[in-house]
PDB file of C-alpha atoms in Angstrom:
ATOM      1  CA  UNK A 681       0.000   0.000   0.000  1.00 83.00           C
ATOM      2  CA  UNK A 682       1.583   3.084  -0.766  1.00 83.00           C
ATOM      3  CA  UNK A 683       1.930   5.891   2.002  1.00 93.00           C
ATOM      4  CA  UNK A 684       4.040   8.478   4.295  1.00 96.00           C
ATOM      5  CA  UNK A 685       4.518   6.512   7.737  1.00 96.00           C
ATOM      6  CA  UNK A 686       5.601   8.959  10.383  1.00 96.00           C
ATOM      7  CA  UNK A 687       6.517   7.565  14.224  1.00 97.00           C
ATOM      8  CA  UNK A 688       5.983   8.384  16.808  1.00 97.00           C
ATOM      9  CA  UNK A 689       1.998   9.342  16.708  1.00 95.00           C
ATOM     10  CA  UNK A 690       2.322  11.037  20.123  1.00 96.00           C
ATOM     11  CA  UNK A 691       5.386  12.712  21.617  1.00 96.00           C
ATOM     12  CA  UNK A 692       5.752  14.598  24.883  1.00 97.00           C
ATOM     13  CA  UNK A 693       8.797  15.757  25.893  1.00 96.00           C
ATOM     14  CA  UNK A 694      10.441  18.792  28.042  1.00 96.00           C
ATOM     15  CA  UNK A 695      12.680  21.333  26.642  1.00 97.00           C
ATOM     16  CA  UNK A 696      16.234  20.773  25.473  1.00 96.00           C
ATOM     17  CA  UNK A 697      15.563  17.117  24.807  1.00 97.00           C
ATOM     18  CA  UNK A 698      16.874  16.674  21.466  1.00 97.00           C
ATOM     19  CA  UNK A 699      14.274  14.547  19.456  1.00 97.00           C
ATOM     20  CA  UNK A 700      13.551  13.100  16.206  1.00 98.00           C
ATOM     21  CA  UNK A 701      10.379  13.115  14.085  1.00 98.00           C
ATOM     22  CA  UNK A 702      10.966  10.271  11.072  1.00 98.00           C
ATOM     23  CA  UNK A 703       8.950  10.134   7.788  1.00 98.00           C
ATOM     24  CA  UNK A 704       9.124   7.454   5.419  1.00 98.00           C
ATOM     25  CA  UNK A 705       7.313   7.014   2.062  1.00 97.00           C
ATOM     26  CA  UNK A 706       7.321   4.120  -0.306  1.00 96.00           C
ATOM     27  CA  UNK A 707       6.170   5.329  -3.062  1.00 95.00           C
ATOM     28  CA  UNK A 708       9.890   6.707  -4.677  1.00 94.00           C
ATOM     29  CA  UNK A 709       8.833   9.975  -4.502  1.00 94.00           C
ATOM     30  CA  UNK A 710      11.686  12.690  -4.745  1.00 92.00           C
ATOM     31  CA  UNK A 711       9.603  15.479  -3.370  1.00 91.00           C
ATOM     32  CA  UNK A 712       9.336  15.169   0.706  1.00 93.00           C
ATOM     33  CA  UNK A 713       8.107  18.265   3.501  1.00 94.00           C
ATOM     34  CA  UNK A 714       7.641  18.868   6.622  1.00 96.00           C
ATOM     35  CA  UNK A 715       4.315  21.090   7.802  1.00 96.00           C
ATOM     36  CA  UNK A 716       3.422  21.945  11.402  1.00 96.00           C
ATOM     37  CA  UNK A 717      -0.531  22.621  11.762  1.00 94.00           C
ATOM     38  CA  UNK A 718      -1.505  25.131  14.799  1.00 93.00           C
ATOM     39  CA  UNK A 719      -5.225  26.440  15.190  1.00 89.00           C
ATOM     40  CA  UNK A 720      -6.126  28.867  12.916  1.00 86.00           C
ATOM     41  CA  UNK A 721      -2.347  28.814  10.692  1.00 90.00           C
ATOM     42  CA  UNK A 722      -3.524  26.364   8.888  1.00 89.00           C
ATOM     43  CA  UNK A 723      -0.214  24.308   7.146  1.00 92.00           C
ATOM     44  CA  UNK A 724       3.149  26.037   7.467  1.00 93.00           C
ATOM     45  CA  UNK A 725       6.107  24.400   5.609  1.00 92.00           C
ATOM     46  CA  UNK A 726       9.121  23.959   7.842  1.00 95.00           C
ATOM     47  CA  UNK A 727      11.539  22.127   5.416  1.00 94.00           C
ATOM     48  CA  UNK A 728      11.109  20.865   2.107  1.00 91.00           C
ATOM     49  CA  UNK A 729      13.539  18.116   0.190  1.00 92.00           C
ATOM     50  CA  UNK A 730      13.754  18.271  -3.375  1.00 88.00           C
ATOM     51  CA  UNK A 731      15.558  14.856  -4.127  1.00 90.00           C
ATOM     52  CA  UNK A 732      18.456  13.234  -1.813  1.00 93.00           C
ATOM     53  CA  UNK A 733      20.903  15.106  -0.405  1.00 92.00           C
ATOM     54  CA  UNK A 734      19.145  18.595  -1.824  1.00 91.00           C
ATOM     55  CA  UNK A 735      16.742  20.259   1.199  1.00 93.00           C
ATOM     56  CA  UNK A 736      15.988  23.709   1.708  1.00 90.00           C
ATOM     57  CA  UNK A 737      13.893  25.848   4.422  1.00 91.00           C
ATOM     58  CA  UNK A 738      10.172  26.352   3.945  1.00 89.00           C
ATOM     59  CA  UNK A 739       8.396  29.350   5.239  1.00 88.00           C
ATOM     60  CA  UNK A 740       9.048  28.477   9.703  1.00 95.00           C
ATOM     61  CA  UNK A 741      12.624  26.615   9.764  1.00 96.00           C
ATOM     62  CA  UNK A 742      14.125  28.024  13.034  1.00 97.00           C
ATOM     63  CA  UNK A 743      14.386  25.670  15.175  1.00 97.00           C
ATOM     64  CA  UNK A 744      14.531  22.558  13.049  1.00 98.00           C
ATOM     65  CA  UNK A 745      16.839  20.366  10.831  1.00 98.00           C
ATOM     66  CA  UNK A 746      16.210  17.819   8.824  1.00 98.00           C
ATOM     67  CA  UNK A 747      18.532  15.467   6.413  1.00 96.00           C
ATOM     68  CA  UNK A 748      18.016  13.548   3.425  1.00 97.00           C
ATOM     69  CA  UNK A 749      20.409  10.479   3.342  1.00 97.00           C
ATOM     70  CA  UNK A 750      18.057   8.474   1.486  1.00 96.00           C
ATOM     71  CA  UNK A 751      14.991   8.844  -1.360  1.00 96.00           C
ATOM     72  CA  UNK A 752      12.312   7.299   0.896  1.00 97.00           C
ATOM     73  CA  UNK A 753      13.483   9.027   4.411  1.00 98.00           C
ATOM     74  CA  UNK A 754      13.270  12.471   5.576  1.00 98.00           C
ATOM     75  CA  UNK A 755      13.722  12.963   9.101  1.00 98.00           C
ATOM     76  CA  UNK A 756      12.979  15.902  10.953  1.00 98.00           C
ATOM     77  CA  UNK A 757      14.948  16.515  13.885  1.00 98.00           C
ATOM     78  CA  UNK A 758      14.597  19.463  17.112  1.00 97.00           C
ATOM     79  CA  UNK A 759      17.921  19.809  18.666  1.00 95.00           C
ATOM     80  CA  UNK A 760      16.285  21.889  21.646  1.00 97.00           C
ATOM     81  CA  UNK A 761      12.691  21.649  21.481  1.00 97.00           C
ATOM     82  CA  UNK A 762      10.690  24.437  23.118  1.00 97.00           C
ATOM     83  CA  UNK A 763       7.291  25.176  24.263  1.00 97.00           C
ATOM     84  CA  UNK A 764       6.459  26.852  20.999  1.00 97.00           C
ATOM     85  CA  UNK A 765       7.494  23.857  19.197  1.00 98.00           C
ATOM     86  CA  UNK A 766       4.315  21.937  20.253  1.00 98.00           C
ATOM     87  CA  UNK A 767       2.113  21.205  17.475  1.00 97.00           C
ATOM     88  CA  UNK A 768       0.484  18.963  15.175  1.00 95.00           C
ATOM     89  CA  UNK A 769       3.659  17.650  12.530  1.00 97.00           C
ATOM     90  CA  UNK A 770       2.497  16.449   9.111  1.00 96.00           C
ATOM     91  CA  UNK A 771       5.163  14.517   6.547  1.00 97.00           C
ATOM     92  CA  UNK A 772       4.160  14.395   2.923  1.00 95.00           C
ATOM     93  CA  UNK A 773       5.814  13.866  -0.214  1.00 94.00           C
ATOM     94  CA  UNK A 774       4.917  13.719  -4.170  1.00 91.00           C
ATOM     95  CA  UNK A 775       6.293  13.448  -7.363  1.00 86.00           C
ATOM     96  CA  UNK A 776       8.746  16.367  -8.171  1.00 73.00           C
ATOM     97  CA  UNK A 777       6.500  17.435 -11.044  1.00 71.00           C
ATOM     98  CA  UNK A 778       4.625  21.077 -10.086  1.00 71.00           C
ATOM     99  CA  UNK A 779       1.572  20.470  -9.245  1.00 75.00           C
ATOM    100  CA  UNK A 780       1.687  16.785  -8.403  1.00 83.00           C
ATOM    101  CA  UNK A 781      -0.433  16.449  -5.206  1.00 88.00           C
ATOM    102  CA  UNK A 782       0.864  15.718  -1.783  1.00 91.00           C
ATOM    103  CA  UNK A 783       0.690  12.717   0.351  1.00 94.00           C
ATOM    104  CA  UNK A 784       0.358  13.347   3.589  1.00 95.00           C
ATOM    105  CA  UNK A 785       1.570  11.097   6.829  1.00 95.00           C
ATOM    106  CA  UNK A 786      -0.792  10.532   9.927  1.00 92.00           C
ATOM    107  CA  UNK A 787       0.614  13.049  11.601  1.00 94.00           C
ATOM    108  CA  UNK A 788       2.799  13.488  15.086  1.00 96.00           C
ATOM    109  CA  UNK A 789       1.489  15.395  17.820  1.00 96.00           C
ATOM    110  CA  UNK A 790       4.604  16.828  19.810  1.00 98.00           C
ATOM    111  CA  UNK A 791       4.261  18.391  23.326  1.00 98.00           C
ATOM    112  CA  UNK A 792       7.058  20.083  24.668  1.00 97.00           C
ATOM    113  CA  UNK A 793       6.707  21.258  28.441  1.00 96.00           C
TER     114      UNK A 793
ATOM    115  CA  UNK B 918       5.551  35.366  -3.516  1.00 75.00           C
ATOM    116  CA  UNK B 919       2.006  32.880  -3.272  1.00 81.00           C
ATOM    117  CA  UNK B 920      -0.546  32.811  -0.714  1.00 88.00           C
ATOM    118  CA  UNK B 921      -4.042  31.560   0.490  1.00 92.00           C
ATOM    119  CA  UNK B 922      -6.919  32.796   2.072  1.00 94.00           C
ATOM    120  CA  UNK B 923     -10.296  31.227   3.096  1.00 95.00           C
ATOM    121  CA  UNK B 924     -12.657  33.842   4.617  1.00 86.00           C
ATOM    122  CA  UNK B 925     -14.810  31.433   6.316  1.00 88.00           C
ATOM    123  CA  UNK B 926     -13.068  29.707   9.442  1.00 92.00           C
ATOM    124  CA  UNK B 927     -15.920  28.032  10.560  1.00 95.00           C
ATOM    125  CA  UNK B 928     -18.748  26.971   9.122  1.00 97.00           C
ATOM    126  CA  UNK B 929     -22.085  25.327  10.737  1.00 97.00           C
ATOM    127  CA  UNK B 930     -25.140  23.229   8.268  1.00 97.00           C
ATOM    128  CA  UNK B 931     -27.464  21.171   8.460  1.00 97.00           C
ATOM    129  CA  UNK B 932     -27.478  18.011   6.823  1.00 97.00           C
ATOM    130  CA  UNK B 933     -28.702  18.555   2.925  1.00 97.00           C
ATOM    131  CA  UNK B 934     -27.479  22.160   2.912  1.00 97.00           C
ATOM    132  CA  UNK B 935     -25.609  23.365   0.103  1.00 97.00           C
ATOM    133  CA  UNK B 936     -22.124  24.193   1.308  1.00 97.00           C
ATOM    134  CA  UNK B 937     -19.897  26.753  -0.768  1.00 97.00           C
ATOM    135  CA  UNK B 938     -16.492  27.546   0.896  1.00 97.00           C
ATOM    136  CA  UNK B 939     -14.387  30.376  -0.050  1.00 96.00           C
ATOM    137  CA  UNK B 940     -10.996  30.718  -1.551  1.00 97.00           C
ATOM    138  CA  UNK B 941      -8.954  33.114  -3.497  1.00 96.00           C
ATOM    139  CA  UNK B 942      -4.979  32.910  -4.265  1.00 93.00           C
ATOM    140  CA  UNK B 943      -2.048  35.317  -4.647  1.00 89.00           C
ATOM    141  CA  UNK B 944       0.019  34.660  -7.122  1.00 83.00           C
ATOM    142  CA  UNK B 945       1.436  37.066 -10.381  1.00 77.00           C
ATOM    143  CA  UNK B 946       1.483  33.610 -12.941  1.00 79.00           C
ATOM    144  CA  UNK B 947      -0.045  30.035 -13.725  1.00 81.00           C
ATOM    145  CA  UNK B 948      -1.046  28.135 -10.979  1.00 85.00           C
ATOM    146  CA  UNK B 949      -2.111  24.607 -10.143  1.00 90.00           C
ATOM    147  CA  UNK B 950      -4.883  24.648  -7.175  1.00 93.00           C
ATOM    148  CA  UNK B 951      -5.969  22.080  -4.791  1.00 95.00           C
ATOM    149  CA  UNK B 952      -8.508  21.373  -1.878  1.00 97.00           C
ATOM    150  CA  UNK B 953      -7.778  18.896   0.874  1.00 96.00           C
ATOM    151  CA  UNK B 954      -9.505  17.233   3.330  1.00 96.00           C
ATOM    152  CA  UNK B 955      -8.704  16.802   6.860  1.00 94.00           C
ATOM    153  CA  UNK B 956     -11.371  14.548   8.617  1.00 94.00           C
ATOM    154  CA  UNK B 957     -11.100  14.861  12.667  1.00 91.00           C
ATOM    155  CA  UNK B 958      -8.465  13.053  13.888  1.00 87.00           C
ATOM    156  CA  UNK B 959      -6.715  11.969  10.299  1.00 89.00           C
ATOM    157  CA  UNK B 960      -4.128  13.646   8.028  1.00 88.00           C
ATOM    158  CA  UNK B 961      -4.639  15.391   5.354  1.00 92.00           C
ATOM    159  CA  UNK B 962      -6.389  13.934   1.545  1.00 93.00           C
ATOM    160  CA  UNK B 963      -7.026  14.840  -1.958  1.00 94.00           C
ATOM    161  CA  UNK B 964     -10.054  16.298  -2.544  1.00 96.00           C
ATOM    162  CA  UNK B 965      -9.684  17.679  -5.894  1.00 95.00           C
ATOM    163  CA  UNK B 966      -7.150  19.931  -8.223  1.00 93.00           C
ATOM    164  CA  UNK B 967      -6.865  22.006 -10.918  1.00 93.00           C
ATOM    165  CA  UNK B 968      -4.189  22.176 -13.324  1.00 87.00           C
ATOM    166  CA  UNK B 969      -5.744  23.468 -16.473  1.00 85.00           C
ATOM    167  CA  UNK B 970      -8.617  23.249 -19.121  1.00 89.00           C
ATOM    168  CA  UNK B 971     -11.986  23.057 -17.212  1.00 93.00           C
ATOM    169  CA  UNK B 972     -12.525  25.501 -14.698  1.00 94.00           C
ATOM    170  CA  UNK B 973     -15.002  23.339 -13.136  1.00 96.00           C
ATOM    171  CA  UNK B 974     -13.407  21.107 -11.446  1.00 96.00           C
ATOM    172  CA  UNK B 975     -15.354  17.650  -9.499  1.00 96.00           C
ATOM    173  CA  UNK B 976     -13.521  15.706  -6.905  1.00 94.00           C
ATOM    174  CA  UNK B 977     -14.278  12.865  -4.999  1.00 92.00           C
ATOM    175  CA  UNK B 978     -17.495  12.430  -2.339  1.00 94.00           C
ATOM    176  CA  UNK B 979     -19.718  14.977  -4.875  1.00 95.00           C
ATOM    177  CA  UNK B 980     -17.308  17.855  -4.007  1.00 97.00           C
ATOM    178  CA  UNK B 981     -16.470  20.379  -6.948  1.00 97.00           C
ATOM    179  CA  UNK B 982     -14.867  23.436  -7.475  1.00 98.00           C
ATOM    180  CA  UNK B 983     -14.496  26.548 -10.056  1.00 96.00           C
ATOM    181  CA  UNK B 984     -11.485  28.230 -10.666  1.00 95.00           C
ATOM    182  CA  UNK B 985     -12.306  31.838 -11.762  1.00 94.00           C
ATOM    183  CA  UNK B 986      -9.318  33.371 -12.680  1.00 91.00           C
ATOM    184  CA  UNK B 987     -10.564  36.950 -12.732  1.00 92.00           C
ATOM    185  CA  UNK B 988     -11.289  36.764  -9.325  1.00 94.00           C
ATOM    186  CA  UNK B 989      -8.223  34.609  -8.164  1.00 94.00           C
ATOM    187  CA  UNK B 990     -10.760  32.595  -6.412  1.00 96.00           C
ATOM    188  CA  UNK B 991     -11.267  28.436  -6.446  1.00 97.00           C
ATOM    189  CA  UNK B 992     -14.192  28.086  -4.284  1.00 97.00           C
ATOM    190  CA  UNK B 993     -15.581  24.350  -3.092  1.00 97.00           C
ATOM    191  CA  UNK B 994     -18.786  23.842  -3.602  1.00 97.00           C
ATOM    192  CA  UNK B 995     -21.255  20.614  -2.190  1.00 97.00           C
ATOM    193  CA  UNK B 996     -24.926  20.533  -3.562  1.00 97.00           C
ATOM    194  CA  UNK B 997     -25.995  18.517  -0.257  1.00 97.00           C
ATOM    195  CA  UNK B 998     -23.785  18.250   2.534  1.00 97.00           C
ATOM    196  CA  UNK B 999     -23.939  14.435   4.682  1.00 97.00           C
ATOM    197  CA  UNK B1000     -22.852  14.596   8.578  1.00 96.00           C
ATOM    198  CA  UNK B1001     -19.875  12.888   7.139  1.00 96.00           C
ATOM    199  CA  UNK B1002     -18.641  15.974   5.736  1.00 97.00           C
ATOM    200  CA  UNK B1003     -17.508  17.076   8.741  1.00 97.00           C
ATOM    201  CA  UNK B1004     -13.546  17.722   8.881  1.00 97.00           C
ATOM    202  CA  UNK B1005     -11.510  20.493   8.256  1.00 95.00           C
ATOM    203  CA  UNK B1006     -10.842  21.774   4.494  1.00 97.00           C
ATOM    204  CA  UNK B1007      -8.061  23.231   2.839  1.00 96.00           C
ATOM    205  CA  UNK B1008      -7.104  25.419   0.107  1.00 96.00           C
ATOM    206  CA  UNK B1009      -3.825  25.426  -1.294  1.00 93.00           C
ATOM    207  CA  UNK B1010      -2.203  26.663  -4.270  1.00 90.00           C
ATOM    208  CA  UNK B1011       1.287  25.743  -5.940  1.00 85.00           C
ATOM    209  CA  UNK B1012       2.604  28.413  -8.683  1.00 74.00           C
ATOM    210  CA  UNK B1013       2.942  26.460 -12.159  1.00 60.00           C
ATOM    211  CA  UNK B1014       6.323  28.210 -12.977  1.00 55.00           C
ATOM    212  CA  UNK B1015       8.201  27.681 -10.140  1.00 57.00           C
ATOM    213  CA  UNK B1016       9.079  24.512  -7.648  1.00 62.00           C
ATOM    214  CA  UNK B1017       7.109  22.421  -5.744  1.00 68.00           C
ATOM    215  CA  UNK B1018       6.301  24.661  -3.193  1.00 76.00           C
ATOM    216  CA  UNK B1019       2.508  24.398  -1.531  1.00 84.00           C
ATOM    217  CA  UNK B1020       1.021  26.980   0.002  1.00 88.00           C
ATOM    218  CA  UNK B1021      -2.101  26.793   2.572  1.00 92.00           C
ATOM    219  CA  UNK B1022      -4.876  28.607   3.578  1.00 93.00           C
ATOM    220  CA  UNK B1023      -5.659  28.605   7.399  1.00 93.00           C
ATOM    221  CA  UNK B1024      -8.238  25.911   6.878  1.00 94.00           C
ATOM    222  CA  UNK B1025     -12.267  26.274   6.933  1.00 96.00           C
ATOM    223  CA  UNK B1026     -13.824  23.955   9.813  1.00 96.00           C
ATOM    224  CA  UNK B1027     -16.941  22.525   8.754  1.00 97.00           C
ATOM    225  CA  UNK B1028     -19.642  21.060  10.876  1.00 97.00           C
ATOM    226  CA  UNK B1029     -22.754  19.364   9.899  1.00 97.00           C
ATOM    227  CA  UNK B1030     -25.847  18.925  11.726  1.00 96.00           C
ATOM    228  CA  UNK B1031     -27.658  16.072  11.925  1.00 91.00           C
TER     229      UNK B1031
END
């Protein structure tokens, strides 16, 4: 079946605690993102990968890194998570093609007290 | 630069209702437009796109849209809205000339009435 599997679902941690958020899709995408959801935002992008080894920040990276080692994995990782870090995280990928639509992962709820 | 809005952040029917749910875009070229789904408690689906041609647009569950390109708008549109329909809906909008970059509007909660 193809999809974007993101672990953990649930995350609660305190701040400082580095942590890390991975995405995988099976579908050999070479398009992969990273979006953080927060009541009444909407989607913001926090990092985007165009194909391995070629990422770039979206419109909210402080804060966050991410990697791309391999097509199908794009992890994102909080070297010192803070309160205002806590949100809904959504992985999705697509075809590189503009336009293609995204494919979104089930999502990773992150509280950081 | 691209961007989204969608007027309506909440929005309250009653089952067989017609639903119409605004959206209009920013952006100076060609763009591809989109409308996702977010049903309570799941991520994020394809409800329907446009790319070109038709401006009337149907997606999936009896959900259309028409992009008017005068107006910069792609509003959703639902003859008869089901208490199923309840979730979250999203307008987004990715600029034809450029990269694959996607962005949203702050997301239009719709609840339906039994």
């Amino acid at each position: 079946e193809a999809q974007v599997t993101q672990n953990p679902r649930y995350l609660i941690t305190v701040t400082g605690k580095k942590l890390t958020v991975t995405c995988s899709q099976n579908m050999n995408h070479e398009y992969m993102s990273w979006y953080r959801q927060d009541p009444g935002l909407g989607l913001r992008q926090i990092y985007y990968s165009m194909n391995v080894e070629v990422t770039d920040k979206g419109d909210v990276p402080e804060g966050y890194k991410v990697s791309r080692k391999e097509k199908r994995n794009f992890p994102l990782i909080l070297e010192s998570p803070s309160p205002n870090q806590t949100s809904l995280y959504f992985c999705a990928s697509s075809l590189s093609t503009v336009g293609s639509p995204l494919h979104f992962g089930n999502g990773t709820r992150l509280t950081v007290t | 630069a691209q961007s989204v809005s969608q007027h309506n952040h909440h929005v309250i029917l009653s089952e067989a209702a017609s639903l119409e749910l605004g959206c209009n875009y920013s952006y100076g070229g060609t763009v591809n437009l989109f409308w996702y789904v977010q049903y309570p408690g799941q991520h994020l689906q394809l409800l329907l796109k446009y790319f070109s041609g038709d401006p009337l647009v149907k997606g999936i569950k009896g959900f259309e849209a028409e992009f008017i390109k005068s107006k910069f708008s792609f509003n959703l549109r639902k003859p008869s809205v089901q208490w199923s329909d309840t979730a979250e809906y999203f307008c987004a909008v990715n600029g034809a000339g450029g990269y694959q970059k996607v962005t949203f509007g702050t997301g239009t909660k719709l609840q339906v009435i039994p």
